[in-house]
Every structure is written in structure tokens, then in C-alpha cells.
mmCIF file of C-alpha atoms in Angstrom:
data_model
loop_
_atom_site.group_PDB
_atom_site.id
_atom_site.type_symbol
_atom_site.label_atom_id
_atom_site.label_comp_id
_atom_site.label_asym_id
_atom_site.label_seq_id
_atom_site.Cartn_x
_atom_site.Cartn_y
_atom_site.Cartn_z
ATOM 1 C CA MET A 18 -4.040 29.934 -19.829
ATOM 2 C CA ARG A 19 -0.883 31.390 -17.830
ATOM 3 C CA THR A 20 1.098 30.332 -21.239
ATOM 4 C CA PHE A 21 -1.897 32.265 -23.387
ATOM 5 C CA LEU A 22 -1.652 35.260 -21.344
ATOM 6 C CA ILE A 23 2.051 35.331 -21.814
ATOM 7 C CA ILE A 24 2.174 35.179 -25.682
ATOM 8 C CA LEU A 25 -1.159 37.197 -25.654
ATOM 9 C CA ILE A 26 0.567 40.241 -23.691
ATOM 10 C CA TRP A 27 4.058 39.890 -25.724
ATOM 11 C CA LEU A 28 2.425 39.970 -29.335
ATOM 12 C CA ILE A 29 0.398 43.592 -27.911
ATOM 13 C CA ALA A 30 3.427 44.969 -26.292
ATOM 14 C CA ASN A 31 5.473 44.286 -29.582
ATOM 15 C CA ASN A 32 2.823 45.266 -32.121
ATOM 16 C CA GLN A 33 3.060 41.826 -33.988
ATOM 17 C CA HIS A 34 0.334 41.715 -36.507
ATOM 18 C CA PHE A 35 0.487 38.302 -38.481
ATOM 19 C CA ILE A 36 0.435 39.745 -42.080
ATOM 20 C CA VAL A 37 1.699 38.309 -44.934
ATOM 21 C CA GLY A 38 4.425 40.405 -46.293
ATOM 22 C CA LYS A 39 6.238 40.882 -43.125
ATOM 23 C CA SER A 40 9.908 40.317 -42.939
ATOM 24 C CA MET A 41 11.228 36.733 -43.161
ATOM 25 C CA VAL A 42 13.038 36.740 -39.868
ATOM 26 C CA ILE A 43 10.038 38.211 -37.709
ATOM 27 C CA ASN A 44 7.923 35.317 -39.425
ATOM 28 C CA SER A 45 10.549 32.475 -39.011
ATOM 29 C CA ALA A 46 10.505 33.834 -35.545
ATOM 30 C CA ILE A 47 6.855 34.031 -34.678
ATOM 31 C CA ASP A 48 4.941 31.649 -36.627
ATOM 32 C CA PRO A 49 6.446 28.788 -35.164
ATOM 33 C CA ALA A 50 5.310 30.240 -31.796
ATOM 34 C CA ILE A 51 1.618 30.637 -32.806
ATOM 35 C CA ASP A 52 2.332 27.204 -34.121
ATOM 36 C CA TYR A 53 3.589 26.154 -31.062
ATOM 37 C CA PHE A 54 0.909 27.925 -28.825
ATOM 38 C CA THR A 55 -2.040 26.397 -30.757
ATOM 39 C CA ASP A 56 -0.495 23.119 -29.648
ATOM 40 C CA ILE A 57 -0.077 23.407 -26.102
ATOM 41 C CA VAL A 58 -3.569 24.992 -25.858
ATOM 42 C CA SER A 59 -4.911 21.858 -27.072
ATOM 43 C CA ARG A 60 -3.223 19.809 -24.394
ATOM 44 C CA ASN A 61 -4.053 19.238 -20.746
ATOM 45 C CA VAL A 62 -1.577 21.737 -19.319
ATOM 46 C CA VAL A 63 -2.194 20.322 -15.801
ATOM 47 C CA GLU A 64 -0.910 17.286 -16.688
ATOM 48 C CA GLU A 65 2.011 18.572 -18.322
ATOM 49 C CA LYS A 66 3.202 20.905 -15.289
ATOM 50 C CA ILE A 67 5.274 19.425 -12.868
ATOM 51 C CA ASP A 68 3.846 18.715 -10.113
ATOM 52 C CA ASN A 69 5.966 17.944 -6.914
ATOM 53 C CA GLU A 70 2.760 18.430 -4.327
ATOM 54 C CA ARG A 71 2.784 14.592 -3.146
ATOM 55 C CA LEU A 72 6.352 14.705 -2.718
ATOM 56 C CA VAL A 73 6.801 18.072 -0.928
ATOM 57 C CA LYS A 74 3.794 16.780 1.406
ATOM 58 C CA GLU A 75 4.849 13.388 2.094
ATOM 59 C CA TRP A 76 8.781 12.937 1.953
ATOM 60 C CA GLN A 77 9.652 13.931 5.414
ATOM 61 C CA ASP A 78 7.436 10.755 6.729
ATOM 62 C CA TRP A 79 8.837 8.363 4.047
ATOM 63 C CA VAL A 80 12.715 9.369 5.151
ATOM 64 C CA LEU A 81 11.790 9.000 8.791
ATOM 65 C CA ALA A 82 11.158 4.933 7.702
ATOM 66 C CA ASN A 83 14.708 4.463 6.989
ATOM 67 C CA PRO A 84 15.830 4.570 10.838
ATOM 68 C CA ILE A 85 12.540 2.909 11.814
ATOM 69 C CA VAL A 86 12.667 0.242 9.674
ATOM 70 C CA VAL A 87 15.811 -1.130 10.853
ATOM 71 C CA ASN A 88 15.179 -0.691 14.418
ATOM 72 C CA TYR A 89 12.430 -3.015 13.591
ATOM 73 C CA LEU A 90 14.363 -5.629 11.763
ATOM 74 C CA ASN A 91 17.103 -5.567 14.595
ATOM 75 C CA SER A 92 14.001 -6.339 17.068
ATOM 76 C CA LEU A 93 12.708 -9.189 14.734
ATOM 77 C CA MET A 94 16.243 -10.599 14.573
ATOM 78 C CA VAL A 95 16.054 -11.212 17.961
ATOM 79 C CA LEU A 96 12.896 -12.587 17.985
ATOM 80 C CA ALA A 97 14.142 -15.142 15.291
ATOM 81 C CA SER A 98 16.435 -16.298 17.729
ATOM 82 C CA ARG A 99 14.239 -17.680 20.026
ATOM 83 C CA GLN A 100 13.525 -20.600 17.530
ATOM 84 C CA ASP A 101 13.645 -21.913 13.546
ATOM 85 C CA PHE A 102 10.829 -23.096 11.672
ATOM 86 C CA ALA A 103 10.047 -24.088 8.202
ATOM 87 C CA PHE A 104 7.515 -22.550 6.204
ATOM 88 C CA ILE A 105 4.539 -24.109 4.960
ATOM 89 C CA ILE A 106 3.997 -23.641 1.477
ATOM 90 C CA PRO A 107 -0.233 -23.475 0.589
ATOM 91 C CA LEU A 108 -0.825 -26.078 -2.243
ATOM 92 C CA GLY A 109 -0.358 -24.718 -5.830
ATOM 93 C CA TYR A 110 1.649 -21.833 -4.389
ATOM 94 C CA SER A 111 5.424 -20.946 -5.894
ATOM 95 C CA VAL A 112 7.775 -19.614 -4.114
ATOM 96 C CA LYS A 113 9.535 -16.660 -5.607
ATOM 97 C CA CYS A 114 11.672 -14.880 -3.427
ATOM 98 C CA ILE A 115 12.248 -17.018 -0.590
ATOM 99 C CA LYS A 116 15.988 -18.920 -0.991
ATOM 100 C CA ASN A 117 15.228 -21.205 2.104
ATOM 101 C CA ILE A 118 11.940 -22.429 2.826
ATOM 102 C CA GLY A 119 13.035 -25.030 5.644
ATOM 103 C CA SER A 120 14.213 -22.129 7.498
ATOM 104 C CA PHE A 121 12.905 -19.005 9.035
ATOM 105 C CA ARG A 122 16.039 -17.953 10.927
ATOM 106 C CA GLN A 123 17.580 -17.985 7.561
ATOM 107 C CA THR A 124 15.148 -16.459 5.422
ATOM 108 C CA ILE A 125 15.348 -13.645 7.943
ATOM 109 C CA SER A 126 19.345 -13.581 7.500
ATOM 110 C CA GLN A 127 18.395 -13.239 3.554
ATOM 111 C CA LEU A 128 15.889 -10.357 4.131
ATOM 112 C CA ALA A 129 18.567 -8.611 6.236
ATOM 113 C CA LEU A 130 21.081 -8.967 3.859
ATOM 114 C CA GLU A 131 18.819 -7.513 1.012
ATOM 115 C CA MET A 132 17.718 -4.288 3.208
ATOM 116 C CA ARG A 133 21.261 -3.649 4.227
ATOM 117 C CA THR A 134 22.247 -3.633 0.641
ATOM 118 C CA ALA A 135 19.279 -1.719 -0.539
ATOM 119 C CA ILE A 136 19.638 0.849 2.290
ATOM 120 C CA GLY A 137 23.483 0.991 1.906
ATOM 121 C CA GLY A 138 23.397 1.220 -2.151
ATOM 122 C CA ALA A 139 20.856 4.052 -1.743
ATOM 123 C CA ARG A 140 22.377 6.182 0.433
ATOM 124 C CA GLU A 141 25.164 6.147 -1.888
ATOM 125 C CA ASP A 142 23.304 6.630 -5.256
ATOM 126 C CA LEU A 143 21.380 9.573 -3.820
ATOM 127 C CA ASN A 144 24.387 11.358 -2.997
ATOM 128 C CA ARG A 145 25.295 11.518 -6.423
ATOM 129 C CA VAL A 146 22.136 12.722 -7.013
ATOM 130 C CA HIS A 147 22.324 15.538 -4.687
ATOM 131 C CA ILE A 148 25.820 16.320 -6.295
ATOM 132 C CA GLY A 149 24.644 16.648 -9.506
ATOM 133 C CA MET A 150 21.107 18.362 -8.389
ATOM 134 C CA GLU A 151 23.459 20.845 -6.676
ATOM 135 C CA ARG A 152 24.856 21.866 -10.225
ATOM 136 C CA VAL A 153 21.490 22.349 -11.782
ATOM 137 C CA PRO A 154 20.658 26.164 -10.591
ATOM 138 C CA THR A 155 23.903 27.430 -11.662
ATOM 139 C CA GLU A 156 23.016 25.820 -15.249
ATOM 140 C CA LEU A 157 19.995 27.266 -15.640
ATOM 141 C CA LYS A 158 20.798 30.759 -14.658
ATOM 142 C CA ASN A 159 23.496 30.798 -17.036
ATOM 143 C CA ILE A 160 21.340 29.637 -19.887
ATOM 144 C CA LEU A 161 19.197 33.027 -18.820
ATOM 145 C CA VAL A 162 22.577 35.215 -19.380
ATOM 146 C CA TYR A 163 22.897 33.556 -22.737
ATOM 147 C CA MET A 164 19.504 34.045 -23.874
ATOM 148 C CA LYS A 165 19.027 37.711 -22.516
ATOM 149 C CA ILE A 166 23.025 39.394 -23.708
ATOM 150 C CA ALA A 167 25.342 36.868 -25.379
ATOM 151 C CA PRO A 168 25.819 37.456 -29.303
ATOM 152 C CA PHE A 169 23.716 35.152 -31.408
ATOM 153 C CA GLU A 170 26.892 33.739 -32.917
ATOM 154 C CA PHE A 171 28.025 33.072 -29.229
ATOM 155 C CA LEU A 172 24.254 31.865 -28.302
ATOM 156 C CA LEU A 173 24.749 29.220 -31.292
ATOM 157 C CA MET A 174 27.732 27.822 -29.893
ATOM 158 C CA SER A 175 27.028 27.874 -25.964
ATOM 159 C CA PHE A 176 23.190 27.448 -25.434
ATOM 160 C CA PRO A 177 23.470 23.899 -26.706
ATOM 161 C CA ASP A 178 26.145 23.160 -24.741
ATOM 162 C CA SER A 179 24.000 24.431 -21.403
ATOM 163 C CA PHE A 180 21.115 22.799 -22.723
ATOM 164 C CA LYS A 181 23.107 19.544 -22.939
ATOM 165 C CA GLU A 182 24.664 19.672 -19.745
ATOM 166 C CA ILE A 183 21.490 19.948 -17.836
ATOM 167 C CA GLU A 184 19.988 17.325 -19.778
ATOM 168 C CA LYS A 185 23.063 15.116 -18.530
ATOM 169 C CA ILE A 186 22.231 15.943 -15.345
ATOM 170 C CA VAL A 187 18.986 14.958 -15.205
ATOM 171 C CA ASN A 188 19.408 11.703 -17.166
ATOM 172 C CA ASP A 189 22.488 10.433 -14.872
ATOM 173 C CA SER A 190 19.891 10.896 -12.335
ATOM 174 C CA LEU A 191 17.515 8.874 -13.551
ATOM 175 C CA VAL A 192 19.899 5.810 -14.492
ATOM 176 C CA VAL A 193 21.321 6.284 -10.746
ATOM 177 C CA LEU A 194 17.382 6.435 -9.123
ATOM 178 C CA SER A 195 16.440 3.241 -11.449
ATOM 179 C CA LYS A 196 18.969 1.408 -9.049
ATOM 180 C CA PRO A 197 17.757 1.674 -5.804
ATOM 181 C CA GLY A 198 14.371 1.273 -7.053
ATOM 182 C CA LYS A 199 14.821 -1.957 -8.148
ATOM 183 C CA ALA A 200 16.335 -3.260 -5.011
ATOM 184 C CA PHE A 201 14.004 -1.474 -2.852
ATOM 185 C CA GLN A 202 11.359 -3.654 -5.159
ATOM 186 C CA GLN A 203 13.106 -6.634 -4.554
ATOM 187 C CA VAL A 204 13.105 -6.560 -0.763
ATOM 188 C CA LEU A 205 9.228 -5.580 -1.026
ATOM 189 C CA ASN A 206 8.728 -8.271 -2.716
ATOM 190 C CA LEU A 207 10.333 -10.744 0.002
ATOM 191 C CA LEU A 208 8.521 -9.312 3.096
ATOM 192 C CA THR A 209 5.706 -9.706 0.932
ATOM 193 C CA GLU A 210 6.122 -13.411 0.598
ATOM 194 C CA ILE A 211 7.550 -13.859 4.401
ATOM 195 C CA ASP A 212 3.947 -11.835 5.304
ATOM 196 C CA HIS A 213 1.805 -14.349 3.177
ATOM 197 C CA LEU A 214 3.854 -17.351 3.832
ATOM 198 C CA LEU A 215 4.124 -16.914 8.000
ATOM 199 C CA THR A 216 0.286 -17.368 8.784
ATOM 200 C CA SER A 217 0.386 -20.431 7.766
ATOM 201 C CA ALA A 218 3.818 -21.448 9.075
ATOM 202 C CA THR A 219 3.687 -20.077 12.727
ATOM 203 C CA SER A 220 1.118 -19.259 15.625
ATOM 204 C CA ASP A 221 3.759 -16.515 17.026
ATOM 205 C CA LEU A 222 1.574 -13.189 16.451
ATOM 206 C CA ILE A 223 4.563 -11.133 17.664
ATOM 207 C CA ILE A 224 6.699 -12.293 14.661
ATOM 208 C CA SER A 225 3.814 -11.858 12.165
ATOM 209 C CA TRP A 226 2.973 -8.207 13.399
ATOM 210 C CA GLN A 227 6.675 -7.306 13.238
ATOM 211 C CA ILE A 228 6.804 -8.463 9.800
ATOM 212 C CA LYS A 229 3.854 -6.560 8.944
ATOM 213 C CA ASP A 230 5.711 -3.500 10.666
ATOM 214 C CA ILE A 231 8.307 -3.922 8.947
ATOM 215 C CA LYS A 232 6.583 -4.087 5.606
ATOM 216 C CA ILE A 233 4.649 -1.070 6.360
ATOM 217 C CA GLN A 234 7.743 1.011 6.874
ATOM 218 C CA TRP A 235 9.780 -0.423 3.938
ATOM 219 C CA THR A 236 6.665 0.707 1.691
ATOM 220 C CA CYS A 237 7.097 4.078 2.585
ATOM 221 C CA LEU A 238 10.941 3.875 1.467
ATOM 222 C CA THR A 239 9.908 2.114 -1.826
ATOM 223 C CA GLU A 240 7.165 5.050 -2.203
ATOM 224 C CA LEU A 241 9.918 7.892 -1.793
ATOM 225 C CA ILE A 242 12.276 6.367 -4.246
ATOM 226 C CA ILE A 243 10.060 5.505 -6.522
ATOM 227 C CA GLU A 244 8.672 9.175 -6.511
ATOM 228 C CA LEU A 245 12.122 10.783 -6.811
ATOM 229 C CA SER A 246 13.093 8.928 -9.872
ATOM 230 C CA LYS A 247 9.291 9.988 -11.002
ATOM 231 C CA ARG A 248 10.151 13.102 -10.601
ATOM 232 C CA ALA A 249 13.169 13.019 -12.191
ATOM 233 C CA LYS A 250 11.672 11.900 -15.260
ATOM 234 C CA THR A 251 9.063 14.402 -15.474
ATOM 235 C CA THR A 252 11.581 16.944 -14.936
ATOM 236 C CA SER A 253 13.680 15.491 -17.866
ATOM 237 C CA ASP A 254 10.868 14.961 -20.383
ATOM 238 C CA ALA A 255 9.524 18.723 -19.775
ATOM 239 C CA PHE A 256 12.990 19.967 -20.125
ATOM 240 C CA LEU A 257 13.533 18.287 -23.546
ATOM 241 C CA LEU A 258 10.210 19.353 -24.801
ATOM 242 C CA GLN A 259 10.251 23.000 -24.112
ATOM 243 C CA PHE A 260 14.227 23.503 -24.487
ATOM 244 C CA ASN A 261 14.610 21.347 -27.654
ATOM 245 C CA TRP A 262 11.727 23.556 -29.165
ATOM 246 C CA ILE A 263 13.695 26.914 -28.496
ATOM 247 C CA LEU A 264 16.635 25.086 -30.007
ATOM 248 C CA ASN A 265 14.621 24.034 -32.907
ATOM 249 C CA GLU A 266 12.697 27.159 -33.718
ATOM 250 C CA PHE A 267 14.952 30.216 -32.497
ATOM 251 C CA ILE A 268 18.990 28.747 -32.244
ATOM 252 C CA ARG A 269 19.274 28.235 -35.871
ATOM 253 C CA PRO A 270 22.205 29.622 -38.219
ATOM 254 C CA GLU A 271 20.360 31.617 -40.679
ATOM 255 C CA MET A 272 17.913 33.383 -38.033
ATOM 256 C CA THR A 273 18.414 37.013 -37.029
ATOM 257 C CA LEU A 274 17.523 37.238 -33.127
ATOM 258 C CA ALA A 275 16.310 40.827 -31.974
ATOM 259 C CA ASP A 276 16.001 41.713 -28.382
ATOM 260 C CA SER A 277 12.256 41.052 -28.463
ATOM 261 C CA HIS A 278 12.938 37.564 -29.445
ATOM 262 C CA ARG A 279 14.811 37.102 -26.688
ATOM 263 C CA ASP A 280 12.233 38.550 -24.486
ATOM 264 C CA PHE A 281 9.779 35.917 -25.965
ATOM 265 C CA MET A 282 11.931 33.239 -25.235
ATOM 266 C CA ILE A 283 12.666 33.953 -22.051
ATOM 267 C CA ALA A 284 8.928 34.813 -20.970
ATOM 268 C CA LEU A 285 7.990 31.322 -22.766
ATOM 269 C CA LEU A 286 11.016 29.167 -20.756
ATOM 270 C CA LEU A 287 11.146 31.375 -17.287
ATOM 271 C CA PRO A 288 7.779 29.122 -15.886
ATOM 272 C CA LYS A 289 9.967 25.909 -17.124
ATOM 273 C CA ILE A 290 12.911 26.909 -15.200
ATOM 274 C CA ILE A 291 11.723 27.685 -11.934
ATOM 275 C CA GLU A 292 9.501 24.339 -12.172
ATOM 276 C CA ILE A 293 12.922 22.652 -12.924
ATOM 277 C CA ASP A 294 14.510 24.397 -10.362
ATOM 278 C CA GLN A 295 12.368 23.748 -7.902
ATOM 279 C CA THR A 296 12.171 20.138 -8.953
ATOM 280 C CA SER A 297 16.087 20.168 -8.424
ATOM 281 C CA ASP A 298 16.201 21.521 -5.189
ATOM 282 C CA LEU A 299 13.295 19.138 -3.913
ATOM 283 C CA LEU A 300 15.251 16.221 -5.131
ATOM 284 C CA GLY A 301 18.364 17.803 -3.736
ATOM 285 C CA ILE A 302 17.133 18.057 -0.258
ATOM 286 C CA ILE A 303 15.625 15.057 -0.119
ATOM 287 C CA THR A 304 18.868 12.891 -0.624
ATOM 288 C CA ILE A 305 20.610 14.667 1.515
ATOM 289 C CA ALA A 306 18.609 14.311 4.273
ATOM 290 C CA TYR A 307 18.370 10.594 2.913
ATOM 291 C CA THR A 308 22.033 10.182 3.077
ATOM 292 C CA ASP A 309 22.654 11.953 6.265
ATOM 293 C CA ILE A 310 20.133 10.187 8.009
ATOM 294 C CA SER A 311 21.360 7.180 7.052
ATOM 295 C CA PHE A 312 24.980 8.374 7.857
ATOM 296 C CA GLN A 313 24.239 9.041 11.475
ATOM 297 C CA TYR A 314 21.731 6.416 12.732
ATOM 298 C CA THR A 315 21.039 3.610 10.099
ATOM 299 C CA ASP A 316 24.415 2.239 8.526
ATOM 300 C CA GLU A 317 25.891 1.480 11.921
ATOM 301 C CA GLN A 318 22.918 -0.438 13.013
ATOM 302 C CA ILE A 319 22.251 -2.663 9.933
ATOM 303 C CA GLY A 320 25.897 -3.160 8.998
ATOM 304 C CA GLY A 321 26.568 -5.042 12.545
ATOM 305 C CA ASN A 322 23.001 -6.797 13.232
ATOM 306 C CA GLY A 323 24.285 -10.315 12.436
ATOM 307 C CA HIS A 324 24.943 -11.517 15.785
ATOM 308 C CA LEU A 325 21.085 -11.119 17.106
ATOM 309 C CA LEU A 326 20.062 -14.255 14.938
ATOM 310 C CA LEU A 327 22.581 -16.372 17.560
ATOM 311 C CA LEU A 328 21.615 -14.497 20.867
ATOM 312 C CA PRO A 329 21.490 -17.860 23.302
ATOM 313 C CA ASN A 330 18.971 -17.116 26.135
ATOM 314 C CA GLU A 331 16.189 -15.260 27.086
ATOM 315 C CA ASP A 332 17.893 -12.725 29.362
ATOM 316 C CA ILE A 333 19.846 -11.072 26.688
ATOM 317 C CA ARG A 334 17.075 -11.337 23.880
ATOM 318 C CA LYS A 335 15.009 -9.141 26.288
ATOM 319 C CA ARG A 336 17.845 -6.735 26.985
ATOM 320 C CA TYR A 337 18.384 -5.770 23.543
ATOM 321 C CA LEU A 338 14.206 -5.912 22.413
ATOM 322 C CA LYS A 339 14.561 -3.174 25.578
ATOM 323 C CA GLN A 340 17.449 -1.382 23.888
ATOM 324 C CA PHE A 341 16.180 -0.987 20.813
ATOM 325 C CA ARG A 342 12.791 0.456 22.076
ATOM 326 C CA TYR A 343 14.638 2.969 23.937
ATOM 327 C CA GLU A 344 16.559 3.854 20.954
ATOM 328 C CA LEU A 345 13.966 4.430 18.501
ATOM 329 C CA LEU A 346 11.936 7.746 19.495
ATOM 330 C CA PRO A 347 15.208 9.797 19.889
ATOM 331 C CA GLN A 348 16.502 8.400 16.388
ATOM 332 C CA VAL A 349 13.109 9.390 15.151
ATOM 333 C CA ILE A 350 13.096 12.576 16.460
ATOM 334 C CA GLN A 351 16.895 13.576 15.446
ATOM 335 C CA SER A 352 16.045 12.366 12.082
ATOM 336 C CA ALA A 353 12.563 14.643 12.076
ATOM 337 C CA ARG A 354 14.640 17.445 12.757
ATOM 338 C CA ILE A 355 16.645 16.635 10.084
ATOM 339 C CA ALA A 356 14.219 16.460 7.726
ATOM 340 C CA LEU A 357 12.423 19.285 9.005
ATOM 341 C CA ASP A 358 15.391 21.554 8.465
ATOM 342 C CA ARG A 359 16.162 20.634 4.935
ATOM 343 C CA HIS A 360 12.009 21.265 4.345
ATOM 344 C CA THR A 361 11.779 24.426 6.128
ATOM 345 C CA LYS A 362 14.904 26.020 3.974
ATOM 346 C CA PHE A 363 13.221 24.483 0.752
ATOM 347 C CA LEU A 364 9.800 26.200 1.526
ATOM 348 C CA ARG A 365 11.839 29.651 2.432
ATOM 349 C CA ARG A 366 13.564 29.167 -0.802
ATOM 350 C CA ASP A 367 10.594 28.459 -2.964
ATOM 351 C CA ARG A 368 8.560 31.273 -1.958
ATOM 352 C CA ASN A 369 11.150 33.723 -3.208
ATOM 353 C CA ARG A 370 12.181 31.398 -5.910
ATOM 354 C CA LYS A 371 10.079 33.447 -8.835
ATOM 355 C CA LYS A 372 11.375 36.871 -7.224
ATOM 356 C CA ASP A 373 15.052 35.871 -7.267
ATOM 357 C CA TYR A 374 14.433 35.045 -11.208
ATOM 358 C CA ASP A 375 12.924 38.343 -11.727
ATOM 359 C CA LYS A 376 16.133 40.385 -9.963
ATOM 360 C CA LEU A 377 18.393 38.026 -11.735
ATOM 361 C CA LEU A 378 17.142 38.538 -14.921
ATOM 362 C CA ALA A 379 16.954 42.432 -14.213
ATOM 363 C CA SER A 380 20.039 42.924 -13.211
ATOM 364 C CA ILE A 381 22.051 40.499 -15.620
ATOM 365 C CA SER A 382 24.814 42.895 -17.226
ATOM 366 C CA ILE A 383 27.801 41.946 -19.813
ATOM 367 C CA ASN A 384 30.127 41.462 -16.470
ATOM 368 C CA ASP A 385 27.924 38.067 -15.988
ATOM 369 C CA LEU A 386 29.022 37.181 -19.563
ATOM 370 C CA VAL A 387 32.099 37.819 -19.188
ATOM 371 C CA ASP A 388 32.382 35.976 -15.808
ATOM 372 C CA LEU A 389 30.556 33.030 -17.026
ATOM 373 C CA LEU A 390 33.173 32.695 -19.666
ATOM 374 C CA GLY A 391 35.748 33.100 -17.687
#
């Protein structure tokens, strides 16, 4: 409905009547717009809109699972140092993830290694995504400068380049985000199998509960990684659909681009540009928050915990368990502050996002184009 109003207002403002006999230039520019308008009205607009609501609401809780899950893992390793035992495999069950069914302790060592690899790899990958997302707003604003004031001949050359630059950033992020997604799912599968087999192998309820708690927290982290990848994919699809249409229908050598046509392109693209800006901003704050939390609290703890499986006596075990319980709350509070600070700044930017783009459009001048060209 919003797109319909934009096009209707634009048509009235420019007194465009769809009459046979108008110039080829106007028809070639407006007819595709009518076709496009007819097409989008027939779709479910709600489904096409980039929906970041779940990620906005949930990401702070999900990212806090990072320090919690490592703390729980360390406690589990202390508990596993008490005794070793073999898993009892139910009749007909095929083991898929556990490498050594004869040793629970070795399985926890396998779990720790896979978690360490997944968390460390995710920090590096998400940091790369954050660096890419920081470039998106600049590229979006460059596109607006090109569309508003660049000579048409220059627009033919430069607009596709800016378009391809954003496409590359988003596609690179998709590739990067697919890596931790697979690693986190692999760990979740291992946890699920341990949880499934543990009931048959031991009556130690504390270990069983600890595995279940780790699985809950790891599920949160996996949800975070999956949702980040979904948002990047949705952004990429929406971006390609609308910007490719503009390229195909307006930015062609045989076209003559009037000022009214520039206004139409901007009116059509601006809502999508704002959505893409919002999504890239959201992905950026989440990835940097995850990176900061991992760097400050997670990497060191998960990187040097192998000795916990070999603790020799109960006094040492009790000391470690008490230490981990004592450390958990301060780590979660500090991590929550990091996430809240990033989230608060995002919400502040988001409230002013439309207004900031309107100000940008109103203030664009030839000097902006000169600065852009260097």
C-alpha cells in the first residue's frame, strides 16, 4: 500500500497521463513503472519487507549465551574429571557424532574442542562481517548522490559499480556467515546425541542437567548465527530485486533521464535503502558485540581449559566449581552492558534513520559529487 501511494503521488505531481502518443522517452520510463507497480501489488508486501523484529528483540539474550555456555562447559569438564564411563548404545541406534563411545571423558574433550573451534572461528568471521557492514551506509549514500545529480553519462558508468560494491559486501557476508552456521550446528548435533545417550549411561543427574543447560545455551548461539545469515540473505534478495529493476529499466544508454524520473527512482528505492541500512547496522552491532564479548571473556577461558578433565582430587574440583559459579554473574553483567550499549545506540540511529536520509537528499549538491569522485 505504501508503494502504491508513492507512485500515485508522483504521478499526480508530475501530471503524467498514460496516453498513447506521449514521447518515447516518457513512455519508456513510465510504462515499466506501471508494470512494476502492478507486479508488486499482486505480491504479499508483508513477506517482502525485511523483517528484523525478531533479531532486534532476541539478539541480546542470544549473545549472552556466549560467556554462559563456556562457563557451563568448564564446570562440566570438572565434573567429568571424577570418573569415566562408556556410553550404553540403545539397540538399533546408530552413533553419528560421538567419536569414542567407550569414554565419556574423551567425548567431553571432543565437545570442548569443537566448541572452541566454533566460537573462535565465529569471532573471526563475524568481525569480517562487521568490517563489511560498516561500508554499506557510505555506498548507499553514494548511490543517492549519483541518482540525484550525476550526469546521465556518468550515472551509466558509476551506478552499476556502486550497486556491485554493495552486492559484493552482502554476498561476502553470506559466504562468511555460512561457515560458523555449519560449525555451530555440528556442535549442537553432538550435544543432542550426548544428551540422548547419557540417560542410559549414567545416573549422575548433575552431569545430565549440566549437558541440558549447555545445550540450551548453545541453541541460543546457533539461533543467533542462523538468524544473522537469514537477515543477510533477505537483504541480498531484496537489494538485487529492486536495484536490478532500476538498472534494467532506467539506467540504459538509449534513455534520457529527466529530473522527474530521478525523483521517481529515489522515491521507489529510498524505503529499500533505509531497510538495507537498518539491516546492515543491526548485523554490524551484533557482530561487533559478539566479537567484543568473545575477546574479553570467552577466548581465554575456552582456550586453556583442557586440564580441567584431569583434576586429581575433590578439593581442587570444589575450588574450581566455586570459582566458575563466582565468575559467571559478573561476566554476564558486563556482557549485557556491552550488548545494551550497542543496542541503545542502534535504536537511537534507527529512530532518526528516515529523517537523516531526508536531510541527506535535501542537502545533496554538486560538491558531494565532486567529493565522491575525489
